[in-house]
mmCIF file of C-alpha atoms in Angstrom:
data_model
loop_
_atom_site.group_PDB
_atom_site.id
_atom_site.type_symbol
_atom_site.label_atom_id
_atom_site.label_comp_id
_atom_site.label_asym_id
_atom_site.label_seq_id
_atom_site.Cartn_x
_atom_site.Cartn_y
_atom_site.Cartn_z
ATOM 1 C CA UNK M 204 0.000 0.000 0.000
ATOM 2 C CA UNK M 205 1.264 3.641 -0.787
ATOM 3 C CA UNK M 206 2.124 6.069 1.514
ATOM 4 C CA UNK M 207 -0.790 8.066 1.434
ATOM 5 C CA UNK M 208 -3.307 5.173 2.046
ATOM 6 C CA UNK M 209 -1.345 4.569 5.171
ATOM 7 C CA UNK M 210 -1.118 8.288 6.132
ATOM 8 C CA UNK M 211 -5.056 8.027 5.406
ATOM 9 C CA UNK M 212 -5.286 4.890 7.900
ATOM 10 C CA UNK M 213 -3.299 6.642 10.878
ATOM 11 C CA UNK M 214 -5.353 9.715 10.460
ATOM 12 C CA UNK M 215 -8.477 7.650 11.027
ATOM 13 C CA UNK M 216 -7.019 5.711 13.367
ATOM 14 C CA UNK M 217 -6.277 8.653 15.466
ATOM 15 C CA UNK M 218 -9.553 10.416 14.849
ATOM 16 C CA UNK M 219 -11.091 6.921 16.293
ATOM 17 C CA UNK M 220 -8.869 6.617 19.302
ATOM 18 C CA UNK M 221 -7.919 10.494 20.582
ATOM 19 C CA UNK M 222 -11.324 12.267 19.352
ATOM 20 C CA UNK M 223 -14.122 9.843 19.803
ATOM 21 C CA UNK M 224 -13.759 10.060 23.421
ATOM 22 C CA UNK M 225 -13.968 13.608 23.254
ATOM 23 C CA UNK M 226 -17.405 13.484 21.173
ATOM 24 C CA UNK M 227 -20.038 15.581 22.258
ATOM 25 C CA UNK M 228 -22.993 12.954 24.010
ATOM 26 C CA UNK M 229 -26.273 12.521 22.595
ATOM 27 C CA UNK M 230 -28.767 15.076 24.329
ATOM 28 C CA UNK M 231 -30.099 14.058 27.351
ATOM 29 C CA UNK M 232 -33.713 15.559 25.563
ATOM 30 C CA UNK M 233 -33.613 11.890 23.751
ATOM 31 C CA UNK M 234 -35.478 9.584 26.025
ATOM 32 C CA UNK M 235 -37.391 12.131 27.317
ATOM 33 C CA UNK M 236 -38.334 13.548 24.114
ATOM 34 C CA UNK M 237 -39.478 10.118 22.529
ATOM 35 C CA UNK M 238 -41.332 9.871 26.235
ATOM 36 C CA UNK M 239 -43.569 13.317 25.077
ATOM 37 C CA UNK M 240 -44.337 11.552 21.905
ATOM 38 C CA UNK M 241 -45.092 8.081 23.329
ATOM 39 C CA UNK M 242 -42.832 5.752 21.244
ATOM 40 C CA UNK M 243 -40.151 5.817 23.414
ATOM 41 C CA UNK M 244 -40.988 2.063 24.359
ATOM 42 C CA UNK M 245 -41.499 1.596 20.511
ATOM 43 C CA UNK M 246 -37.361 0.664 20.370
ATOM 44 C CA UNK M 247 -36.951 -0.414 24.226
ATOM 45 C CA UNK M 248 -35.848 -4.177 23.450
ATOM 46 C CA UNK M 249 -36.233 -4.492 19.863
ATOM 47 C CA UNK M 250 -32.708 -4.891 18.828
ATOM 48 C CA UNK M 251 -32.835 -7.538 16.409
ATOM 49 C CA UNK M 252 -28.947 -8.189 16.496
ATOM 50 C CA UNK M 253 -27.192 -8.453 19.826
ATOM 51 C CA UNK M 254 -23.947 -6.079 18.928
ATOM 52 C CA UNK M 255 -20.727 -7.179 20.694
ATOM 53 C CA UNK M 256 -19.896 -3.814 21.164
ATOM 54 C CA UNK M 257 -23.050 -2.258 21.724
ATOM 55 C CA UNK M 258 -23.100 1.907 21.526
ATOM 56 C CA UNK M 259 -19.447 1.973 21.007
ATOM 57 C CA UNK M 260 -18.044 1.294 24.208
ATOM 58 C CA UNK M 261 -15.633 -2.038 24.752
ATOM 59 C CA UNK M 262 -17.213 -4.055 26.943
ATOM 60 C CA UNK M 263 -14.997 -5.386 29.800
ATOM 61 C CA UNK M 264 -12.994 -1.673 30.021
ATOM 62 C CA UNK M 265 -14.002 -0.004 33.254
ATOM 63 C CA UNK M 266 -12.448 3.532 31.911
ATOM 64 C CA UNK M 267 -15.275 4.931 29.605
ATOM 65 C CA UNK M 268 -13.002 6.571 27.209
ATOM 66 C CA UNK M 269 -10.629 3.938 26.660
ATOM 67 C CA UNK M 270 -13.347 1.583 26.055
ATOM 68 C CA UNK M 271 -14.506 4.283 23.300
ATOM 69 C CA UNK M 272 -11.241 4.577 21.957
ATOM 70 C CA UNK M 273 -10.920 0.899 21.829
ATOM 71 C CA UNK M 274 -14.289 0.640 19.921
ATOM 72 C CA UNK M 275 -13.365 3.310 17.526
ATOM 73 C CA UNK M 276 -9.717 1.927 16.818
ATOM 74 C CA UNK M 277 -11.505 -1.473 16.213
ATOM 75 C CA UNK M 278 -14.417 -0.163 14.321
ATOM 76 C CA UNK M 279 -11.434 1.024 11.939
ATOM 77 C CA UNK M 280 -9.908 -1.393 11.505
ATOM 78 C CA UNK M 281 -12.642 -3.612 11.171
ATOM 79 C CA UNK M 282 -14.322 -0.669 8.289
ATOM 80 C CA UNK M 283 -10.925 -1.035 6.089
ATOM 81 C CA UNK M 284 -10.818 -5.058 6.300
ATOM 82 C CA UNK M 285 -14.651 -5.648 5.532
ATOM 83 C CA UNK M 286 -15.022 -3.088 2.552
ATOM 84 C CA UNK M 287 -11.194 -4.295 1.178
ATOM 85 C CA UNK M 288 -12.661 -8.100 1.201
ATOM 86 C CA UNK M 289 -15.903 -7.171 -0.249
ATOM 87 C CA UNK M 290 -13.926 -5.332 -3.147
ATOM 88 C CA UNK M 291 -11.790 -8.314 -3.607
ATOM 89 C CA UNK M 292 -14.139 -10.355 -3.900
ATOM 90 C CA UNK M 293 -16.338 -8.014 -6.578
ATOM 91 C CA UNK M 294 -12.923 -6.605 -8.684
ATOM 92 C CA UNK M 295 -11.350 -8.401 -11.045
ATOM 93 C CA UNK M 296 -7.185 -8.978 -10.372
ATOM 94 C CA UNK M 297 -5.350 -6.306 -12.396
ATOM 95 C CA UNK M 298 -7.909 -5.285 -15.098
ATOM 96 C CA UNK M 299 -6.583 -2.980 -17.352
ATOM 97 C CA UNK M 300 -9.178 0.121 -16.876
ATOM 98 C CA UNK M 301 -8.030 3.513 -14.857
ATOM 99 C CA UNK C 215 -41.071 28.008 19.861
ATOM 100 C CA UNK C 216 -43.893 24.864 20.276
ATOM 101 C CA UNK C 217 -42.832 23.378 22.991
ATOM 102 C CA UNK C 218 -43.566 19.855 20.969
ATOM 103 C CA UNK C 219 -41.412 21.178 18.025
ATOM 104 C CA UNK C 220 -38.446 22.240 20.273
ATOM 105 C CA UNK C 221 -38.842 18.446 21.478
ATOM 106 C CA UNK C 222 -38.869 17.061 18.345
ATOM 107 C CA UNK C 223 -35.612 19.403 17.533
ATOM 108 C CA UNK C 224 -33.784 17.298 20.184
ATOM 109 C CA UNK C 225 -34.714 13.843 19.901
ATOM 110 C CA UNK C 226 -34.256 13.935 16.180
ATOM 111 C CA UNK C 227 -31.424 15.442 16.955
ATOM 112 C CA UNK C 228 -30.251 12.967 18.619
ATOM 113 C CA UNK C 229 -31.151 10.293 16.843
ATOM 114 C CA UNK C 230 -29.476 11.607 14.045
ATOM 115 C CA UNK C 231 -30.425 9.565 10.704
ATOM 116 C CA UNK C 232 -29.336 6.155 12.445
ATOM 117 C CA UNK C 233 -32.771 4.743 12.784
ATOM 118 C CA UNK C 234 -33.285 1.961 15.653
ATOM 119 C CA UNK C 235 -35.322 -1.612 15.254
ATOM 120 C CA UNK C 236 -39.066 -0.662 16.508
ATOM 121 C CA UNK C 237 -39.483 3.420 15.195
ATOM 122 C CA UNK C 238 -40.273 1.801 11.581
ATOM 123 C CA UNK C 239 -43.327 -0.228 10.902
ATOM 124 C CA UNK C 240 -43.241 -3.172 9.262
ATOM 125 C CA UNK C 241 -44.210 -1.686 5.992
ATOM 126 C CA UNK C 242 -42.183 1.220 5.695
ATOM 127 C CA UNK C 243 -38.841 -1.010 6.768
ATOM 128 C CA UNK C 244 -39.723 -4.070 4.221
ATOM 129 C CA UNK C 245 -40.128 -1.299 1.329
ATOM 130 C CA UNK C 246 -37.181 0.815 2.314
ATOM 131 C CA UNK C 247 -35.178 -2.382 2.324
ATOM 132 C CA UNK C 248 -36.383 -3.333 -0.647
ATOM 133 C CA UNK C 249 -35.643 -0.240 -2.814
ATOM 134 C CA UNK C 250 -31.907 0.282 -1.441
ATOM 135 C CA UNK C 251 -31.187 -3.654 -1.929
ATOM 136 C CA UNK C 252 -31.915 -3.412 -5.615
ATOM 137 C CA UNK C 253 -30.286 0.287 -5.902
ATOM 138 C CA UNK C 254 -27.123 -0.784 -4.002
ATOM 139 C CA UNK C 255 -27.533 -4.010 -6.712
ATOM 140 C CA UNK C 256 -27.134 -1.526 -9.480
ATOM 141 C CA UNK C 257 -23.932 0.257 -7.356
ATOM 142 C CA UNK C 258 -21.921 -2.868 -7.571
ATOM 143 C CA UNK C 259 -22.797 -3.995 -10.917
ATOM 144 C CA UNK C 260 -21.248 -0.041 -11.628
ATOM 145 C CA UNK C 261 -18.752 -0.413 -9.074
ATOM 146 C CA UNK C 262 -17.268 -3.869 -10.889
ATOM 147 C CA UNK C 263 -17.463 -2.001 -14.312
ATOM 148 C CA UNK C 264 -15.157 1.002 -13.136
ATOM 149 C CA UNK C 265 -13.238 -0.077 -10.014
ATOM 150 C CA UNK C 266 -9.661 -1.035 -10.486
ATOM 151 C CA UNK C 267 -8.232 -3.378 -7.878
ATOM 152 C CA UNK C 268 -5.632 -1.122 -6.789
ATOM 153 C CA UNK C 269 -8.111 1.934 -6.391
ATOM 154 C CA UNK C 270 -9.051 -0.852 -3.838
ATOM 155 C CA UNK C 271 -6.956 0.471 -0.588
ATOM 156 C CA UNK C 272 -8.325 4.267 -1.717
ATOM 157 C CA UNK C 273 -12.324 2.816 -0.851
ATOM 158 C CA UNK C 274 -11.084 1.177 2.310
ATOM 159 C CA UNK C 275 -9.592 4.329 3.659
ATOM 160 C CA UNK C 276 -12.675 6.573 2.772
ATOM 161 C CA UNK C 277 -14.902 4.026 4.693
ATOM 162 C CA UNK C 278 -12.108 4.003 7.442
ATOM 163 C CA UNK C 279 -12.269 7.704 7.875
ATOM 164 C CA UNK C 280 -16.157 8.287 7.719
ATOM 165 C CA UNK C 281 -16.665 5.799 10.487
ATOM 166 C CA UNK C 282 -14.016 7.576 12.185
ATOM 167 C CA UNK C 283 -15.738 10.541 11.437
ATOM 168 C CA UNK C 284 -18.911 9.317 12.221
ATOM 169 C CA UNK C 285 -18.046 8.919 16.070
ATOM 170 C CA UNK C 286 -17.483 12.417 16.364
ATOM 171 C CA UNK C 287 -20.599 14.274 17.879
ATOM 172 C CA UNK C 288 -19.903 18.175 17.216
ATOM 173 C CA UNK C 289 -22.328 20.254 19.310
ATOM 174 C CA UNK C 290 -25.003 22.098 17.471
ATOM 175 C CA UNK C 291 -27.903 24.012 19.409
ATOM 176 C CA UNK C 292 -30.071 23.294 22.364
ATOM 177 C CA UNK C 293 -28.024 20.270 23.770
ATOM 178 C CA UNK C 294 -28.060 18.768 20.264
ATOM 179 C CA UNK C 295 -25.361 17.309 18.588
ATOM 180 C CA UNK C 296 -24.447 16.142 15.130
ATOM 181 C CA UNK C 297 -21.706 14.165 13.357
ATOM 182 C CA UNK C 298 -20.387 13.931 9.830
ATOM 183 C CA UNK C 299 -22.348 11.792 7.062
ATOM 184 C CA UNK C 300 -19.734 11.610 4.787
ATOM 185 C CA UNK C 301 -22.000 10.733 1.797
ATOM 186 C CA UNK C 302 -20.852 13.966 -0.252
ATOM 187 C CA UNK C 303 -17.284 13.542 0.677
ATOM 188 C CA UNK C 304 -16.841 10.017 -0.474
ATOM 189 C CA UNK C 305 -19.255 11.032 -3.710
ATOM 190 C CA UNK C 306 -17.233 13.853 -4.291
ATOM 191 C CA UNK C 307 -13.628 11.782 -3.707
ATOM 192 C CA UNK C 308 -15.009 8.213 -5.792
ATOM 193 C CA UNK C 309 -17.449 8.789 -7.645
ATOM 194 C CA UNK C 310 -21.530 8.149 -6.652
ATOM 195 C CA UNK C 311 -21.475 4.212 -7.153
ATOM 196 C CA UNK C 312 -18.212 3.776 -4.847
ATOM 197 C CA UNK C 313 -19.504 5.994 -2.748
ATOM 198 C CA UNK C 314 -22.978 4.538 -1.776
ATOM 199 C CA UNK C 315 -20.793 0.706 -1.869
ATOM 200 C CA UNK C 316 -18.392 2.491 1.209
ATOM 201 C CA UNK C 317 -21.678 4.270 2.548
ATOM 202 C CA UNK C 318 -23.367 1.065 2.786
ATOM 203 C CA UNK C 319 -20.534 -0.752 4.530
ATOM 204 C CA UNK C 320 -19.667 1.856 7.150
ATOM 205 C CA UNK C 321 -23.638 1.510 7.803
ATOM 206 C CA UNK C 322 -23.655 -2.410 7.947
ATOM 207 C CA UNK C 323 -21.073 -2.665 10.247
ATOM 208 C CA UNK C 324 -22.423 0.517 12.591
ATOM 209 C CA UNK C 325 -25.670 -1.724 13.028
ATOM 210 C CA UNK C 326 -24.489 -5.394 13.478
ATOM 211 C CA UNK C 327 -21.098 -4.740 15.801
ATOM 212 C CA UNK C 328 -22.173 -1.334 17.453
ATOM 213 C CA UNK C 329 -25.860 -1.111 17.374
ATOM 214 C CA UNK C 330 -26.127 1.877 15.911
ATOM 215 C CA UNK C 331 -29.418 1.843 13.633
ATOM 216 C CA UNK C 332 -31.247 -1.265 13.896
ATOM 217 C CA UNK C 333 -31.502 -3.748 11.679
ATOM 218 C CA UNK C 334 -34.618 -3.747 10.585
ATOM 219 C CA UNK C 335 -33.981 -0.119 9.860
ATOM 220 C CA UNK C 336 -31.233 -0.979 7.878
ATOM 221 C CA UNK C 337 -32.946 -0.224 4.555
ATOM 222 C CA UNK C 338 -34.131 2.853 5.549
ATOM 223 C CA UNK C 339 -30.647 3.830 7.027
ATOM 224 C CA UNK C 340 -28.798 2.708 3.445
ATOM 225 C CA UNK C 341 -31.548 4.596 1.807
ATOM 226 C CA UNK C 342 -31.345 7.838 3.127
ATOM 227 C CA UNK C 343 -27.514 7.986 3.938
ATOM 228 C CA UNK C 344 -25.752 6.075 1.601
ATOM 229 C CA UNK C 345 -28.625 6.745 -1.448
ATOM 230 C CA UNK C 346 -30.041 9.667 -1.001
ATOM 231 C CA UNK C 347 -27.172 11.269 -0.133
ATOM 232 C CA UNK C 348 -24.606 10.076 -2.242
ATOM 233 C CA UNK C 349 -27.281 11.162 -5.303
ATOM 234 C CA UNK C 350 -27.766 14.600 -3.832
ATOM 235 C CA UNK C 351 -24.261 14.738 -3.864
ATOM 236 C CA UNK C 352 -23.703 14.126 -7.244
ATOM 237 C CA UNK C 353 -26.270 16.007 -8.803
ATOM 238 C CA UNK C 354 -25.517 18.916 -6.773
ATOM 239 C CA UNK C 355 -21.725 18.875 -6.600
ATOM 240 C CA UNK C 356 -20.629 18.234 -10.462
ATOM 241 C CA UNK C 357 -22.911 21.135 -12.073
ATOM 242 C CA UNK C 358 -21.895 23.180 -9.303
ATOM 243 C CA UNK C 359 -18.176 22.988 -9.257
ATOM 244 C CA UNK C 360 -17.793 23.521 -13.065
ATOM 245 C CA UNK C 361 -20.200 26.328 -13.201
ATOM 246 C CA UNK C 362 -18.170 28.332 -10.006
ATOM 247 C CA UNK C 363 -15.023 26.961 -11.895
ATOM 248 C CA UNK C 364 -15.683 29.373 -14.707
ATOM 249 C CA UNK C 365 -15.707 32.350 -12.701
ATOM 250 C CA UNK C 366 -13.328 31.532 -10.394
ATOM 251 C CA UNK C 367 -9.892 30.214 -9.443
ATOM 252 C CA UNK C 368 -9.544 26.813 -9.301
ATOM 253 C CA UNK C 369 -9.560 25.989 -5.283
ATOM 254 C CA UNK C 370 -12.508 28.233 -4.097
ATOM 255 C CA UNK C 371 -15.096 26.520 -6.802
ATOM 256 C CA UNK C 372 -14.288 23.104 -5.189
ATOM 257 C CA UNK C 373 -14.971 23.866 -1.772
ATOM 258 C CA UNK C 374 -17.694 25.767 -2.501
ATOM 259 C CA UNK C 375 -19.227 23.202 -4.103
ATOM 260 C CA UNK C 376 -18.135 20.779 -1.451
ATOM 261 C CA UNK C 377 -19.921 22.665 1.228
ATOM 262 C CA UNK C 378 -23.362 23.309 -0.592
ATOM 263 C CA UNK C 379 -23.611 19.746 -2.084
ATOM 264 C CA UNK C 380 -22.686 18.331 1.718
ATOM 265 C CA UNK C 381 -24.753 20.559 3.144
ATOM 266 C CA UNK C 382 -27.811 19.642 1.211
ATOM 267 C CA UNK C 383 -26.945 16.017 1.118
ATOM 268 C CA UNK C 384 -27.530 15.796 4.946
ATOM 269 C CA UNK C 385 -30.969 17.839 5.243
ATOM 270 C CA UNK C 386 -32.467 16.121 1.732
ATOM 271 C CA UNK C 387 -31.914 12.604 3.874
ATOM 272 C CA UNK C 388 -32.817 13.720 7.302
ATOM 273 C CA UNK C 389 -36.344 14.792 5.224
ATOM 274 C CA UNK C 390 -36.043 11.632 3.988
ATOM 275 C CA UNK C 391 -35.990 9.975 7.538
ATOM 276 C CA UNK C 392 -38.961 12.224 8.658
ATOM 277 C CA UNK C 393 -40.995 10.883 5.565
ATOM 278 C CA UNK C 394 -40.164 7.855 6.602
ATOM 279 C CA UNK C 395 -41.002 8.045 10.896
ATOM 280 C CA UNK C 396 -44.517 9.987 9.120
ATOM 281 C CA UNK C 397 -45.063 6.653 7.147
ATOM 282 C CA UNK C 398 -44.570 4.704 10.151
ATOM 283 C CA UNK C 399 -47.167 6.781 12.589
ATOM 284 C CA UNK C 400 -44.277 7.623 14.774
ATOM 285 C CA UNK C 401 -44.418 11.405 14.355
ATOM 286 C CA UNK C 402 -46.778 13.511 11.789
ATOM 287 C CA UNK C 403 -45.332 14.737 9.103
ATOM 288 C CA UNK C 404 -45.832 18.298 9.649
ATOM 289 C CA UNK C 405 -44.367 18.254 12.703
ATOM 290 C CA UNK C 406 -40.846 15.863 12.311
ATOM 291 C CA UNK C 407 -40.310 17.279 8.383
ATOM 292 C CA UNK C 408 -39.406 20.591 9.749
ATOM 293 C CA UNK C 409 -37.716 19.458 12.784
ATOM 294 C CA UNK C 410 -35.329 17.458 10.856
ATOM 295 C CA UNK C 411 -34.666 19.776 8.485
ATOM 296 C CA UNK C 412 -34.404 22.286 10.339
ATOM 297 C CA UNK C 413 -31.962 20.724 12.896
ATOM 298 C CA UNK C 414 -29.836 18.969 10.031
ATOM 299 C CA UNK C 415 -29.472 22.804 8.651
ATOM 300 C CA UNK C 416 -27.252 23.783 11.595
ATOM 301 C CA UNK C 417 -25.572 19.837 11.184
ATOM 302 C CA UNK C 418 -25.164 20.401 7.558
ATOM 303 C CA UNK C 419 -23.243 23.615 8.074
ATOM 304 C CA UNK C 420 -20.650 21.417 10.331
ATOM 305 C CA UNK C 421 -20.735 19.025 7.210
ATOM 306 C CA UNK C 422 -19.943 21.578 4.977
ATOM 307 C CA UNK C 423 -17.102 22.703 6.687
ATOM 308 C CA UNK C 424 -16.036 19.247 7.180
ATOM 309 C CA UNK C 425 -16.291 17.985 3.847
ATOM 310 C CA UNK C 426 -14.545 21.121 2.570
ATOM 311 C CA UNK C 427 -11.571 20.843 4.417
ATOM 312 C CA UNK C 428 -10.714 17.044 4.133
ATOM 313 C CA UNK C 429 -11.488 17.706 -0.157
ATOM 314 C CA UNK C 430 -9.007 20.730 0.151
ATOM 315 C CA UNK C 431 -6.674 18.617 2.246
ATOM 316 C CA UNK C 432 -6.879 15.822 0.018
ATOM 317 C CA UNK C 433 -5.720 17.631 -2.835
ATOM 318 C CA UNK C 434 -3.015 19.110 -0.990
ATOM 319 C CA UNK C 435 -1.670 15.558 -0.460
ATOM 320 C CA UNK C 436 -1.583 14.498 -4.523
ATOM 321 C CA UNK C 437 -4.534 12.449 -3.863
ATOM 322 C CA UNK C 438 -6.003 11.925 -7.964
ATOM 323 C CA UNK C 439 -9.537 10.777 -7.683
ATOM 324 C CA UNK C 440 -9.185 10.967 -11.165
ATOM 325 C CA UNK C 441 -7.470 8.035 -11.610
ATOM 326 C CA UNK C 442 -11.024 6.762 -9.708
ATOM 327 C CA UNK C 443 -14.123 7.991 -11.263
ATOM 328 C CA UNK C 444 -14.555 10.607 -14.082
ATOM 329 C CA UNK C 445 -16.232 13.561 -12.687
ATOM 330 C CA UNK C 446 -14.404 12.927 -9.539
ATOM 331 C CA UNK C 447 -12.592 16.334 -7.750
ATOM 332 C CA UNK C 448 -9.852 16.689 -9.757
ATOM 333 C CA UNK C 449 -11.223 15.236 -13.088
ATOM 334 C CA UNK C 450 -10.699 17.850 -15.366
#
């Protein structure tokens, strides 16, 4: 890989890991707001998929914004890996477009 | 202000445009999912035709950075916060079909690993974010950034363009979400359509400046998204 698609990774690396725990929270208006409209209990339990990391925080890290940073740093990684397969998997090996 | 529309401000707000299983009826989710399934078809029947496997690494770092991006709540108004969508930068960077493809993914993996959006939302979610605004994008940013181009030096037309065509990407899908919660009895129409926008007009100002900045930055690097998709940045 060049140099710029690993400057590219690092940057987003570092946005994941020394931002994200930074982020400004979701309002506090949320649950109360979806309360006032009465379909707050509308998404209480319905999560089809059981997430492993659920709301980006690591489970199992006590520290809240290391366990985001982990999340984000994994979420990364995890982002570059999935769409790189998929393309693999779609492209063609060296055909001769650009 | 209505006290009910101030309300709606901050839950859709907060909410952003990741919808969660149980806000969408069964109707509006099957449809949703239907229509972005066979667009997002389309996208990588297009994406096979013009993707080169070494433009490869270039797809997996825009989808890298957005869901890095994507974590990062700015603060907007009234306890609200938004983050960036990314849909305009990745259109504007790859080209619309690439763009939906790394959209899409960035979504899919938000919903199954960090439950953000639900599942059954997941149509919905692909429609509006990676869809909608990948198309607003395009149809916004290309005219746009030739026209300025003519009157102007070469740098200001492009992040001009960048901003407006982000900017609207983000409130033509949050309207898109509000059509859809209106469809599903969750909130009327006339009360969430002007919420969202209205909220995602502050957001998409953050978006604008966002998307500006990383296209500027980009091109300060070399980065050729020529090389990627005609009518990409730097095409011309």
């Amino acid at each position: 890989m060049s140099r710029k698609i690993w400057l590219g990774l690092v940057i987003s690396l570092l946005v994941a890991a020394l931002l994200s725990p930074f982020a400004s929270a979701f309002p506090d208006g949320l649950e109360r707001v979806a309360e006032d409209y009465g379909f707050l209990q509308t998404a209480t339990g319905q999560e089809v998929v059981n997430s492993p990391i659920p709301d980006y925080v690591m489970p199992g890290i006590q520290n809240e914004g290391l366990a985001t940073a982990v999340a984000g740093v994994l979420g990364v990684v995890i982002t570059f890996a999935g769409i790189t397969l998929l393309l693999k998997l779609l492209v063609k090996r060296n055909k001769s477009s650009a | 202000m209505d006290r009910g529309l101030v309300a709606a401000f901050l839950f859709l707000g907060g909410v952003f445009m990741h919808i969660p299983d149980g806000f969408l009826e069964a109707k509006t989710w099957l449809t949703t999912a239907a229509v972005s399934t066979g667009i997002l078809g389309y996208s990588v029947m297009k994406t096979k035709q013009e993707l080169n496997d070494r433009q490869i690494p270039k797809l997996g770092v825009m989808a890298a950075f957005i869901f890095a991006a994507q974590m990062i709540n700015f603060p907007v108004v009234g306890g609200t916060s938004g983050h960036l969508l990314g849909a305009a930068l990745a259109t504007i960077l790859l080209g619309p079909w690439s763009a939906s493809l790394v959209l899409a993914t960035v979504l899919i993996i938000q919903c199954l690993v960090f439950q953000d959006g639900g599942l059954t939302a997941l149509g919905a979610n692909i429609l509006n974010m990676a869809i909608i605004g990948t198309f607003v994008a395009q149809v916004v940013y290309r005219p746009l950034s030739k026209l300025l181009s003519k009157l102007t030096s070469r740098k200001w037309p492009v992040a001009l363009a960048s901003f407006i065509a982000s900017w609207l990407s983000v409130v033509v899908a949050s309207g898109a979400a509000a059509v859809e919660l209106a469809l599903s009895n969750r909130i009327p129409l006339e009360v969430g359509l002007p919420a969202m926008l209205g909220v995602h007009a502050l957001i998409g100002i953050g978006e604008g400046v966002i998307t500006a900045a990383v296209v500027l930055a980009v091109w300060q690097v070399g980065f050729s998204p020529s090389r990627l998709e005609k009518g990409g940045a730097y095409s011309e």
